[in-house]
Amino acid sequence: MSNTNVIVAGPRGKMGSEALRMIEKEEQFSLVACIDRKNAGLKVQDVEGLPAFDAPIYDDVEQCFQDVQADVLIDLTTPEFGYKHTRLALEYGIRPVVGTTGFTKDQLAELEDLAEKKELGVVIAPNFALGAVLMMQFSKWAAKYFPDVEIIERHHDQKLDAPSGTAVKTAELIQEARESKQQGHPDEKETLEGARGADLDGMKIHSVRLPGLIAHQEVVFGSNGQTLTLKHDSYHRESFMSGVKLAVEHVLKLDVLVYGLENLLE
Ligand SMILES: NC(=O)C1=CN([C@@H]2O[C@H](COP(=O)(O)OP(=O)(O)OC[C@H]3O[C@@H](n4cnc5c(N)ncnc54)[C@H](O)[C@@H]3O)[C@@H](O)[C@H]2O)C=CC1
Ligand SMILES: O=C(O)C1=N[C@H](C(=O)O)C[C@H](O)C1
């Protein structure tokens, strides 16, 4: 099996540190550098709590991409920096695997154009957990028969973006499967602003943020005399790592941007 040189952006984060542990276990992946806001000039192994890699840490992204021979950038940071890192990686011929959520539609379109121009693969996956990907696919299927649907996503209270990337992607998939539709009573009024949640093509999305949660979503379909609920829970961030591994393996063979892990599954 050939070796893949990987850079991780956000190594001290909840997802980034889990990605380092995954790389440690996979002998076909080599960590060649990390991008972090802190600890520039140190090695990963010098940072308390991180695995014993002797890969250097950079806070200057361009310097990192110039110094280090890398095949793939795994970005697990914030919407603002994740977008910048992804653009720069493509400029330097490095294929991005992006778990960071909260990119706008315009940013996704720009990255798609850049990937096509550079003929480089990019994987942007709002959720790397296989169960969540299946929940999204089942939701698309169900929406054909149950067009009235609301999404309730629940996450830990350190999350920056709302709604979650998974909820947005789920709503977009449902949008592809059903006729556009305004749900609820046509005369309904919110007596407290936001009571009905966010709206995507008439679908309501409700975001819960509480300590103790990790990543959870329910997609509730309603019809005459019945409801159908599709539910997924990530209880540990390890749940995302088989998807990150799959994305790193696939991105090497791609020359376009792929949005959603479902596009890599058989
Ligand atoms: N696609 C998926 O399956 C999943 C995606 N996520 C997404 O991944 C991202 C990270 O999530 P968490 O690890 O929970 O957040 P976190 O807050 O624990 O970690 C983010 C890390 O990024 C670092 N960071 C911020 N700005 C940076 C910069 N300019 N350069 C380098 N590092 C920088 C922070 O210092 C922090 O360590 C979020 O956008 C989240 O929504 C989270 C879980 C699963
Ligand atoms: O921030 C998180 O934690 C998660 N973010 C992703 C999202 O926005 O959907 C994936 C998962 O839900 C965890």
Short mmCIF file of C-alpha atoms and ligand atoms in Angstrom, two decimals:
data_model
loop_
_atom_site.label_atom_id
_atom_site.label_comp_id
_atom_site.label_asym_id
_atom_site.label_seq_id
_atom_site.Cartn_x
_atom_site.Cartn_y
_atom_site.Cartn_z
CA MET A 1 0.00 0.00 0.00
CA SER A 2 1.48 3.39 -0.95
CA ASN A 3 2.02 6.06 1.66
CA THR A 4 -0.08 9.23 1.96
CA ASN A 5 1.44 12.34 3.50
CA VAL A 6 -1.14 14.23 5.54
CA ILE A 7 -1.30 17.67 7.19
CA VAL A 8 -3.91 18.21 9.91
CA ALA A 9 -5.26 21.71 10.62
CA GLY A 10 -6.75 22.05 14.10
CA PRO A 11 -4.77 19.29 15.88
CA ARG A 12 -5.72 20.34 19.42
CA GLY A 13 -9.43 20.42 18.65
CA LYS A 14 -11.97 17.74 19.52
CA MET A 15 -11.98 16.40 15.96
CA GLY A 16 -8.37 17.23 15.07
CA SER A 17 -6.97 15.30 18.03
CA GLU A 18 -9.18 12.32 17.14
CA ALA A 19 -7.88 12.53 13.55
CA LEU A 20 -4.29 12.37 14.86
CA ARG A 21 -5.16 9.19 16.77
CA MET A 22 -6.66 7.72 13.60
CA ILE A 23 -3.50 8.56 11.60
CA GLU A 24 -1.37 6.97 14.33
CA LYS A 25 -3.26 3.68 13.81
CA GLU A 26 -3.18 3.72 10.00
CA GLU A 27 0.29 2.84 8.76
CA GLN A 28 -0.45 3.96 5.18
CA PHE A 29 -0.87 7.56 6.45
CA SER A 30 2.06 9.74 7.60
CA LEU A 31 1.53 12.96 9.50
CA VAL A 32 3.96 15.45 7.95
CA ALA A 33 2.81 18.67 9.67
CA CYS A 34 0.04 20.35 11.62
CA ILE A 35 -1.44 23.83 11.28
CA ASP A 36 -2.40 25.43 14.56
CA ARG A 37 -2.95 28.88 16.02
CA LYS A 38 -0.52 28.04 18.82
CA ASN A 39 2.74 26.14 19.28
CA ALA A 40 4.39 27.13 15.97
CA GLY A 41 7.96 25.83 15.86
CA LEU A 42 7.22 22.92 18.20
CA LYS A 43 6.76 19.29 17.22
CA VAL A 44 3.37 17.61 17.74
CA GLN A 45 4.95 15.34 20.37
CA ASP A 46 5.92 18.43 22.43
CA VAL A 47 2.29 19.43 22.92
CA GLU A 48 0.65 17.94 25.97
CA GLY A 49 -2.12 15.49 25.16
CA LEU A 50 -1.16 14.96 21.50
CA PRO A 51 0.29 11.71 20.10
CA ALA A 52 4.07 11.25 19.68
CA PHE A 53 4.55 12.49 16.13
CA ASP A 54 7.74 14.38 15.32
CA ALA A 55 5.85 16.42 12.68
CA PRO A 56 6.35 20.21 12.89
CA ILE A 57 3.59 22.68 13.82
CA TYR A 58 3.03 25.81 11.73
CA ASP A 59 0.82 28.84 12.26
CA ASP A 60 1.77 30.22 8.83
CA VAL A 61 -0.25 28.13 6.39
CA GLU A 62 1.61 29.13 3.23
CA GLN A 63 4.97 28.46 4.88
CA CYS A 64 3.71 25.01 5.85
CA PHE A 65 2.56 24.22 2.32
CA GLN A 66 5.89 25.47 0.90
CA ASP A 67 8.09 23.54 3.34
CA VAL A 68 6.28 20.22 3.49
CA GLN A 69 5.58 17.64 0.80
CA ALA A 70 1.94 16.74 1.43
CA ASP A 71 -0.74 14.87 -0.50
CA VAL A 72 -3.75 15.74 1.66
CA LEU A 73 -4.85 18.46 4.09
CA ILE A 74 -7.43 17.39 6.67
CA ASP A 75 -9.16 20.54 7.92
CA LEU A 76 -11.05 20.45 11.22
CA THR A 77 -11.02 24.08 12.32
CA THR A 78 -13.59 26.86 11.98
CA PRO A 79 -15.73 28.02 9.04
CA GLU A 80 -13.58 31.14 8.48
CA PHE A 81 -10.18 29.45 8.58
CA GLY A 82 -11.32 26.16 7.08
CA TYR A 83 -12.33 27.98 3.93
CA LYS A 84 -9.00 29.86 3.71
CA HIS A 85 -7.00 26.67 4.31
CA THR A 86 -8.96 24.78 1.64
CA ARG A 87 -8.39 27.48 -0.97
CA LEU A 88 -4.68 27.70 -0.19
CA ALA A 89 -4.23 23.93 -0.22
CA LEU A 90 -5.62 23.82 -3.74
CA GLU A 91 -3.31 26.66 -4.80
CA TYR A 92 -0.38 24.55 -3.56
CA GLY A 93 -1.57 21.34 -5.22
CA ILE A 94 -2.65 19.64 -1.97
CA ARG A 95 -5.99 17.80 -1.89
CA PRO A 96 -8.27 18.94 0.94
CA VAL A 97 -10.49 16.69 3.05
CA VAL A 98 -12.74 19.07 4.92
CA GLY A 99 -14.86 18.23 7.94
CA THR A 100 -15.22 21.86 8.96
CA THR A 101 -18.84 22.96 8.58
CA GLY A 102 -20.47 26.33 8.08
CA PHE A 103 -19.23 27.19 4.57
CA THR A 104 -21.68 29.32 2.57
CA LYS A 105 -23.17 28.19 -0.73
CA ASP A 106 -21.00 30.78 -2.51
CA GLN A 107 -17.84 29.46 -0.82
CA LEU A 108 -18.72 25.90 -1.85
CA ALA A 109 -19.28 27.05 -5.43
CA GLU A 110 -15.94 28.92 -5.48
CA LEU A 111 -14.09 25.89 -4.16
CA GLU A 112 -15.81 23.68 -6.72
CA ASP A 113 -14.60 25.99 -9.52
CA LEU A 114 -11.07 26.13 -8.14
CA ALA A 115 -10.86 22.33 -7.80
CA GLU A 116 -12.02 21.94 -11.39
CA LYS A 117 -9.50 24.52 -12.60
CA LYS A 118 -6.66 22.85 -10.71
CA GLU A 119 -7.94 19.33 -11.55
CA LEU A 120 -7.59 18.38 -7.91
CA GLY A 121 -9.90 16.34 -5.71
CA VAL A 122 -11.60 17.86 -2.67
CA VAL A 123 -13.92 16.07 -0.25
CA ILE A 124 -16.15 18.28 1.88
CA ALA A 125 -18.24 16.11 4.18
CA PRO A 126 -20.71 17.74 6.58
CA ASN A 127 -20.74 14.45 8.48
CA PHE A 128 -18.17 11.65 8.33
CA ALA A 129 -20.20 9.18 10.42
CA LEU A 130 -21.57 6.39 8.26
CA GLY A 131 -24.80 6.24 10.31
CA ALA A 132 -25.42 9.94 9.72
CA VAL A 133 -24.79 9.55 5.99
CA LEU A 134 -27.36 6.73 5.91
CA MET A 135 -29.83 8.83 7.92
CA MET A 136 -29.50 11.57 5.30
CA GLN A 137 -29.99 9.12 2.44
CA PHE A 138 -33.01 7.49 4.14
CA SER A 139 -34.45 10.97 4.71
CA LYS A 140 -34.21 11.76 1.02
CA TRP A 141 -36.02 8.52 0.24
CA ALA A 142 -38.72 9.09 2.88
CA ALA A 143 -39.39 12.65 1.67
CA LYS A 144 -40.72 11.26 -1.58
CA TYR A 145 -43.64 9.77 0.37
CA PHE A 146 -43.68 12.10 3.41
CA PRO A 147 -43.06 15.65 2.15
CA ASP A 148 -43.86 17.30 5.52
CA VAL A 149 -40.72 17.18 7.61
CA GLU A 150 -38.87 19.02 10.34
CA ILE A 151 -35.26 18.54 11.42
CA ILE A 152 -34.10 18.71 15.03
CA GLU A 153 -30.34 18.71 15.48
CA ARG A 154 -28.69 18.62 18.91
CA HIS A 155 -25.03 19.44 19.55
CA HIS A 156 -22.59 20.32 22.32
CA ASP A 157 -22.64 23.99 23.33
CA GLN A 158 -19.15 24.78 21.93
CA LYS A 159 -20.38 24.48 18.35
CA LEU A 160 -19.92 27.68 16.32
CA ASP A 161 -22.31 27.15 13.40
CA ALA A 162 -26.08 26.73 13.42
CA PRO A 163 -27.81 24.96 11.86
CA SER A 164 -25.30 22.12 11.72
CA GLY A 165 -23.74 21.17 8.38
CA THR A 166 -25.53 17.84 8.63
CA ALA A 167 -28.94 19.49 9.05
CA VAL A 168 -28.33 21.76 6.05
CA LYS A 169 -27.18 18.84 3.90
CA THR A 170 -30.19 16.75 5.02
CA ALA A 171 -32.56 19.57 4.08
CA GLU A 172 -30.83 19.98 0.69
CA LEU A 173 -31.20 16.25 -0.04
CA ILE A 174 -34.88 16.37 0.96
CA GLN A 175 -35.30 19.43 -1.26
CA GLU A 176 -34.09 17.33 -4.20
CA ALA A 177 -36.73 14.67 -3.48
CA ARG A 178 -39.89 16.70 -2.83
CA GLU A 179 -41.79 19.56 -4.42
CA SER A 180 -41.05 22.91 -2.83
CA LYS A 181 -43.54 23.38 0.00
CA GLN A 182 -44.33 25.87 2.77
CA GLN A 183 -45.12 23.83 5.86
CA GLY A 184 -47.41 24.60 8.78
CA HIS A 185 -50.48 26.84 8.78
CA PRO A 186 -50.31 29.60 6.15
CA ASP A 187 -51.37 32.14 8.80
CA GLU A 188 -49.07 30.95 11.58
CA LYS A 189 -47.33 33.74 13.51
CA GLU A 190 -44.36 33.59 15.84
CA THR A 191 -45.19 35.39 19.09
CA LEU A 192 -41.55 34.87 20.06
CA GLU A 193 -39.11 35.34 17.16
CA GLY A 194 -37.39 32.11 16.10
CA ALA A 195 -40.02 29.86 17.68
CA ARG A 196 -40.49 27.92 14.45
CA GLY A 197 -36.76 27.52 13.77
CA ALA A 198 -34.73 28.20 10.64
CA ASP A 199 -36.32 27.75 7.24
CA LEU A 200 -34.84 25.98 4.23
CA ASP A 201 -37.30 25.72 1.33
CA GLY A 202 -40.23 25.63 3.78
CA MET A 203 -38.58 23.01 5.99
CA LYS A 204 -37.99 23.97 9.61
CA ILE A 205 -34.65 23.24 11.27
CA HIS A 206 -34.34 23.43 15.06
CA SER A 207 -30.88 23.66 16.67
CA VAL A 208 -30.36 22.60 20.29
CA ARG A 209 -27.03 23.40 22.03
CA LEU A 210 -26.37 21.84 25.43
CA PRO A 211 -23.38 20.60 27.43
CA GLY A 212 -23.30 16.81 27.53
CA LEU A 213 -24.36 16.39 23.92
CA ILE A 214 -22.00 15.43 21.07
CA ALA A 215 -23.82 15.22 17.70
CA HIS A 216 -27.42 14.08 17.26
CA GLN A 217 -30.16 14.56 14.71
CA GLU A 218 -33.79 13.58 14.28
CA VAL A 219 -35.64 13.95 11.01
CA VAL A 220 -39.38 13.82 11.75
CA PHE A 221 -41.82 13.20 8.91
CA GLY A 222 -45.56 13.69 9.45
CA SER A 223 -48.55 12.46 7.53
CA ASN A 224 -52.20 11.69 8.26
CA GLY A 225 -52.34 9.73 11.51
CA GLN A 226 -48.63 8.84 11.56
CA THR A 227 -45.10 10.12 11.98
CA LEU A 228 -41.82 8.58 10.94
CA THR A 229 -38.63 9.52 12.81
CA LEU A 230 -35.11 8.87 11.54
CA LYS A 231 -32.53 9.41 14.24
CA HIS A 232 -28.76 9.30 14.45
CA ASP A 233 -26.48 9.80 17.46
CA SER A 234 -22.71 10.16 17.62
CA TYR A 235 -21.72 9.34 21.20
CA HIS A 236 -17.97 9.56 20.51
CA ARG A 237 -15.91 11.40 17.88
CA GLU A 238 -14.37 8.07 16.91
CA SER A 239 -17.65 7.64 14.98
CA PHE A 240 -16.37 10.10 12.37
CA MET A 241 -12.95 8.56 11.78
CA SER A 242 -13.76 5.72 9.36
CA GLY A 243 -15.30 8.41 7.15
CA VAL A 244 -12.22 10.63 7.40
CA LYS A 245 -10.05 7.66 6.43
CA LEU A 246 -12.32 6.82 3.49
CA ALA A 247 -12.24 10.44 2.31
CA VAL A 248 -8.43 10.62 2.45
CA GLU A 249 -8.18 7.42 0.41
CA HIS A 250 -10.70 8.63 -2.19
CA VAL A 251 -9.58 12.22 -2.56
CA LEU A 252 -6.29 11.04 -4.08
CA LYS A 253 -8.22 9.55 -7.01
CA LEU A 254 -10.52 12.54 -7.56
CA ASP A 255 -10.05 15.61 -9.77
CA VAL A 256 -13.24 17.44 -8.73
CA LEU A 257 -14.92 18.58 -5.52
CA VAL A 258 -17.26 16.10 -3.87
CA TYR A 259 -19.74 17.45 -1.27
CA GLY A 260 -21.02 14.68 0.98
CA LEU A 261 -19.57 11.30 1.86
CA GLU A 262 -22.54 9.51 0.24
CA ASN A 263 -20.91 10.25 -3.12
CA LEU A 264 -17.97 8.02 -2.18
CA LEU A 265 -20.02 5.06 -0.98
CA GLU A 266 -20.96 2.20 -3.27
N1 LIG B 1 -17.72 16.54 9.21
C1 LIG B 1 -17.84 15.94 10.38
O1 LIG B 1 -18.14 14.73 10.48
C2 LIG B 1 -17.62 16.73 11.63
C3 LIG B 1 -17.35 18.04 11.52
N2 LIG B 1 -17.12 18.80 12.61
C4 LIG B 1 -16.73 20.17 12.35
O2 LIG B 1 -15.32 20.24 12.49
C5 LIG B 1 -14.95 21.53 12.96
C6 LIG B 1 -14.12 21.38 14.23
O3 LIG B 1 -14.93 20.83 15.24
P1 LIG B 1 -14.36 20.55 16.71
O4 LIG B 1 -13.13 19.74 16.63
O5 LIG B 1 -15.52 20.06 17.48
O6 LIG B 1 -14.02 22.04 17.18
P2 LIG B 1 -12.88 22.49 18.21
O7 LIG B 1 -13.23 23.89 18.60
O8 LIG B 1 -12.72 21.47 19.28
O9 LIG B 1 -11.56 22.48 17.31
C7 LIG B 1 -11.25 23.45 16.37
C8 LIG B 1 -9.76 23.66 16.41
O10 LIG B 1 -9.39 24.51 15.34
C9 LIG B 1 -8.35 25.33 15.83
N3 LIG B 1 -8.23 26.52 14.98
C10 LIG B 1 -9.02 27.61 14.94
N4 LIG B 1 -8.54 28.48 14.07
C11 LIG B 1 -7.42 27.95 13.54
C12 LIG B 1 -6.48 28.37 12.59
N5 LIG B 1 -6.56 29.58 12.03
N6 LIG B 1 -5.46 27.55 12.27
C13 LIG B 1 -5.36 26.34 12.84
N7 LIG B 1 -6.21 25.87 13.77
C14 LIG B 1 -7.23 26.67 14.11
C15 LIG B 1 -8.74 25.67 17.26
O11 LIG B 1 -7.61 26.09 18.00
C16 LIG B 1 -9.28 24.34 17.72
O12 LIG B 1 -8.27 23.55 18.32
C17 LIG B 1 -16.26 22.30 13.15
O13 LIG B 1 -16.53 23.06 12.00
C18 LIG B 1 -17.30 21.20 13.28
O14 LIG B 1 -18.58 21.61 12.88
C19 LIG B 1 -17.16 18.28 13.87
C20 LIG B 1 -17.46 16.95 14.04
C21 LIG B 1 -17.72 16.07 12.93
O1 LIG B 2 -19.61 20.46 15.43
C1 LIG B 2 -19.84 19.24 15.56
O2 LIG B 2 -19.64 18.62 16.61
C2 LIG B 2 -20.37 18.52 14.41
N1 LIG B 2 -20.44 19.13 13.27
C3 LIG B 2 -20.90 18.59 12.04
C4 LIG B 2 -22.14 19.32 11.59
O3 LIG B 2 -22.18 20.56 11.68
O4 LIG B 2 -23.06 18.68 11.10
C5 LIG B 2 -21.02 17.10 12.07
C6 LIG B 2 -21.52 16.54 13.37
O5 LIG B 2 -22.85 16.84 13.49
C7 LIG B 2 -20.71 17.09 14.54
#
